[in-house]
Short mmCIF file of C-alpha atoms and ligand atoms in Angstrom, two decimals:
data_model
loop_
_atom_site.label_atom_id
_atom_site.label_comp_id
_atom_site.label_asym_id
_atom_site.label_seq_id
_atom_site.Cartn_x
_atom_site.Cartn_y
_atom_site.Cartn_z
CA UNK A 1 -2.84 22.66 6.86
CA UNK A 2 -4.75 23.52 3.48
CA UNK A 3 -6.45 20.73 1.71
CA UNK A 4 -5.09 20.83 -1.99
CA UNK A 5 -6.88 17.82 -3.29
CA UNK A 6 -9.68 15.28 -2.12
CA UNK A 7 -10.46 12.39 -4.31
CA UNK A 8 -12.48 9.15 -4.17
CA UNK A 9 -10.73 6.06 -5.54
CA UNK A 10 -13.32 3.65 -6.99
CA UNK A 11 -13.13 0.06 -5.73
CA UNK A 12 -10.64 -2.13 -7.65
CA UNK A 13 -8.81 0.71 -9.41
CA UNK A 14 -5.26 2.37 -9.38
CA UNK A 15 -4.34 5.92 -8.42
CA UNK A 16 -1.14 7.98 -8.39
CA UNK A 17 0.00 11.27 -7.17
CA UNK A 18 3.20 13.18 -6.59
CA UNK A 19 3.59 14.65 -3.08
CA UNK A 20 5.78 17.57 -2.49
CA UNK A 21 8.02 17.21 0.67
CA UNK A 22 6.16 18.21 3.66
CA UNK A 23 2.74 17.47 2.22
CA UNK A 24 0.43 14.95 3.99
CA UNK A 25 -1.67 12.33 2.13
CA UNK A 26 -4.43 10.81 4.14
CA UNK A 27 -5.93 7.45 3.10
CA UNK A 28 -9.44 6.83 4.28
CA UNK A 29 -10.88 3.44 4.33
CA UNK A 30 -14.34 4.77 3.82
CA UNK A 31 -16.33 1.42 4.39
CA UNK A 32 -13.83 -0.49 6.53
CA UNK A 33 -11.65 -3.83 5.86
CA UNK A 34 -10.28 -2.35 2.50
CA UNK A 35 -6.64 -3.27 1.76
CA UNK A 36 -4.84 -0.37 0.14
CA UNK A 37 -1.51 -1.52 -1.68
CA UNK A 38 1.09 1.34 -2.18
CA UNK A 39 4.45 1.94 -3.95
CA UNK A 40 6.53 4.93 -3.35
CA UNK A 41 9.23 6.38 -5.63
CA UNK A 42 11.64 9.35 -5.52
CA UNK A 43 9.88 11.73 -7.82
CA UNK A 44 13.10 13.00 -9.38
CA UNK A 45 14.79 9.65 -9.65
CA UNK A 46 12.50 6.60 -9.68
CA UNK A 47 15.31 4.23 -9.29
CA UNK A 48 15.21 5.24 -5.68
CA UNK A 49 12.07 3.55 -4.35
CA UNK A 50 10.43 2.03 -1.32
CA UNK A 51 12.18 -0.87 0.27
CA UNK A 52 10.40 -3.07 2.80
CA UNK A 53 13.69 -4.77 3.63
CA UNK A 54 15.47 -1.56 4.53
CA UNK A 55 12.31 -0.23 6.51
CA UNK A 56 12.02 -3.30 8.50
CA UNK A 57 15.88 -3.78 9.07
CA UNK A 58 15.85 -0.20 10.57
CA UNK A 59 12.87 -0.83 12.63
CA UNK A 60 14.37 -4.07 14.10
CA UNK A 61 17.50 -2.23 14.79
CA UNK A 62 15.55 0.28 16.91
CA UNK A 63 13.73 -2.59 18.73
CA UNK A 64 10.73 -1.99 16.64
CA UNK A 65 7.81 -3.87 15.59
CA UNK A 66 7.14 -6.42 12.50
CA UNK A 67 4.40 -4.07 11.25
CA UNK A 68 4.14 -0.31 10.18
CA UNK A 69 2.54 1.85 13.05
CA UNK A 70 2.36 5.61 13.95
CA UNK A 71 5.94 7.01 13.66
CA UNK A 72 7.17 4.35 11.23
CA UNK A 73 9.56 5.86 8.70
CA UNK A 74 9.40 4.33 5.35
CA UNK A 75 12.82 4.05 3.81
CA UNK A 76 14.00 3.81 0.16
CA UNK A 77 16.53 1.25 -1.18
CA UNK A 78 19.22 4.01 -0.44
CA UNK A 79 17.92 3.94 3.25
CA UNK A 80 16.63 7.52 3.04
CA UNK A 81 13.31 8.48 4.56
CA UNK A 82 10.58 8.69 1.94
CA UNK A 83 7.44 8.98 4.04
CA UNK A 84 6.53 8.94 7.67
CA UNK A 85 3.32 7.70 9.21
CA UNK A 86 2.05 10.58 11.30
CA UNK A 87 -1.33 9.36 12.31
CA UNK A 88 -3.40 6.22 12.15
CA UNK A 89 -6.61 4.90 13.45
CA UNK A 90 -5.95 1.15 12.41
CA UNK A 91 -3.04 0.41 14.71
CA UNK A 92 -0.73 -1.52 12.18
CA UNK A 93 -0.16 -2.05 8.50
CA UNK A 94 1.57 -4.80 6.71
CA UNK A 95 4.61 -4.76 4.35
CA UNK A 96 5.49 -8.33 3.94
CA UNK A 97 2.52 -9.88 2.16
CA UNK A 98 3.23 -8.28 -1.23
CA UNK A 99 0.61 -7.43 -3.63
CA UNK A 100 -1.89 -9.90 -5.27
CA UNK A 101 -1.41 -10.99 -8.72
CA UNK A 102 -3.10 -13.32 -11.25
CA UNK A 103 -0.26 -15.66 -11.04
CA UNK A 104 -0.42 -15.87 -7.10
CA UNK A 105 -4.23 -16.08 -7.29
CA UNK A 106 -3.93 -19.31 -9.36
CA UNK A 107 -1.52 -20.89 -6.76
CA UNK A 108 -3.49 -19.93 -3.79
CA UNK A 109 -7.08 -20.19 -4.96
CA UNK A 110 -7.21 -22.25 -8.08
CA UNK A 111 -6.74 -21.92 -11.95
CA UNK A 112 -10.28 -20.37 -12.31
CA UNK A 113 -9.08 -17.18 -10.76
CA UNK A 114 -6.46 -16.74 -13.44
CA UNK A 115 -8.60 -13.87 -15.10
CA UNK A 116 -9.62 -12.04 -12.04
CA UNK A 117 -8.17 -8.44 -11.63
CA UNK A 118 -5.28 -8.10 -9.31
CA UNK A 119 -3.14 -5.37 -7.72
CA UNK A 120 -0.13 -6.14 -9.89
CA UNK A 121 -2.01 -5.29 -12.88
CA UNK A 122 -3.18 -2.08 -11.46
CA UNK A 123 0.38 -1.22 -10.56
CA UNK A 124 1.60 -2.05 -13.94
CA UNK A 125 -1.16 0.13 -15.67
CA UNK A 126 -0.21 2.98 -13.36
CA UNK A 127 3.54 2.47 -13.75
CA UNK A 128 3.22 2.84 -17.50
CA UNK A 129 2.07 6.34 -17.19
CA UNK A 130 5.49 7.12 -15.63
CA UNK A 131 7.62 5.19 -18.29
CA UNK A 132 8.08 2.36 -15.81
CA UNK A 133 7.15 -1.33 -15.91
CA UNK A 134 7.72 -4.77 -14.54
CA UNK A 135 11.27 -4.18 -13.19
CA UNK A 136 10.04 -1.26 -11.30
CA UNK A 137 7.54 -3.32 -9.50
CA UNK A 138 9.00 -3.67 -6.00
CA UNK A 139 7.96 -4.41 -2.48
CA UNK A 140 4.71 -2.61 -1.24
CA UNK A 141 2.88 -1.40 1.85
CA UNK A 142 -0.51 -3.00 2.30
CA UNK A 143 -2.41 -0.31 4.32
CA UNK A 144 -5.24 -1.74 6.36
CA UNK A 145 -4.34 -5.32 5.74
CA UNK A 146 -4.25 -7.78 8.54
CA UNK A 147 -1.25 -10.20 8.13
CA UNK A 148 -0.78 -12.20 11.46
CA UNK A 149 2.04 -14.56 11.93
CA UNK A 150 0.97 -18.08 13.07
CA UNK A 151 3.04 -19.95 15.76
CA UNK A 152 4.40 -22.16 12.96
CA UNK A 153 5.87 -19.07 11.27
CA UNK A 154 3.26 -18.79 8.42
CA UNK A 155 1.81 -15.52 7.22
CA UNK A 156 -1.94 -15.43 6.86
CA UNK A 157 -4.44 -12.91 5.73
CA UNK A 158 -7.23 -12.44 8.23
CA UNK A 159 -10.34 -10.17 8.47
CA UNK A 160 -9.08 -6.56 8.39
CA UNK A 161 -9.54 -4.57 11.60
CA UNK A 162 -10.09 -0.95 10.16
CA UNK A 163 -13.19 0.65 10.99
CA UNK A 164 -15.51 2.62 8.55
CA UNK A 165 -13.95 6.07 8.12
CA UNK A 166 -10.48 4.79 9.36
CA UNK A 167 -7.48 6.56 8.06
CA UNK A 168 -3.70 6.82 8.01
CA UNK A 169 -1.71 9.87 7.42
CA UNK A 170 1.66 9.89 5.52
CA UNK A 171 4.04 12.81 5.56
CA UNK A 172 6.30 13.12 2.52
CA UNK A 173 9.91 13.60 3.55
CA UNK A 174 11.08 13.99 0.01
CA UNK A 175 9.32 14.77 -3.13
CA UNK A 176 7.60 11.33 -3.59
CA UNK A 177 5.49 9.53 -6.25
CA UNK A 178 2.89 7.50 -4.60
CA UNK A 179 1.20 4.57 -6.60
CA UNK A 180 -1.80 3.03 -5.21
CA UNK A 181 -3.88 -0.09 -6.05
CA UNK A 182 -7.40 -0.13 -4.40
CA UNK A 183 -7.12 -4.12 -3.96
CA UNK A 184 -9.68 -5.87 -6.04
CA UNK A 185 -8.95 -9.40 -4.38
CA UNK A 186 -12.04 -11.34 -3.59
CA UNK A 187 -10.65 -14.68 -2.75
CA UNK A 188 -9.42 -13.88 0.76
CA UNK A 189 -10.78 -11.67 3.49
CA UNK A 190 -8.39 -8.69 2.95
CA UNK A 191 -11.28 -6.69 1.55
CA UNK A 192 -13.92 -8.32 3.41
CA UNK A 193 -14.65 -10.19 0.11
CA UNK A 194 -16.17 -7.03 -1.14
CA UNK A 195 -13.82 -4.38 -2.65
CA UNK A 196 -14.99 -0.83 -1.68
CA UNK A 197 -13.98 2.94 -2.38
CA UNK A 198 -11.35 4.82 -0.53
CA UNK A 199 -10.68 8.59 -0.24
CA UNK A 200 -7.34 10.41 -0.68
CA UNK A 201 -6.89 13.76 0.80
CA UNK A 202 -3.73 15.72 0.31
CA UNK A 203 -2.91 18.76 2.67
CA UNK A 204 -0.02 21.27 2.47
ZN1 LIG B 301 -4.36 -6.87 -4.09
#
């Protein structure tokens, strides 16, 4: 494998890149406990995009897990493989809890949070670079985010379990546009209440 790019993504900001099929993207949680929200689109036809529903339904059909682990194949809304998790030091990643937004912040944490920065704003800004907008903002993956299910069925966001320097590797199974929001949330523990930088390494 040859490294073709190596980038630091500052705390709170978006990032995007197009991976060619066969390339691998490593996301490094440099300081630990940093949620990294991600969206995936077919680089040649963005109406084909990541689908948490198709991905989890396929995992369930194989007797698999509720979370995304090494070996997980992330499927599109056309049930085609987009990326595969080929290595992971964290153990599991969420794809149910969605991305934080100003609107959900007000419901969860109070109206005074209305003007805090959120992943949905990051995604909309980055989608605009590719001629996309709100209708293209679909289900996402939350790498390094710990979302346990309580006995009563509630999803909660708990302290992240990723260690400093922890990483996840994603191998592109098609030419895929990846959008990332380095989550700016400070009202729950998904970023340890302190958003931090991440590193993105792409290898061919
Ligand atoms: Zn967020």
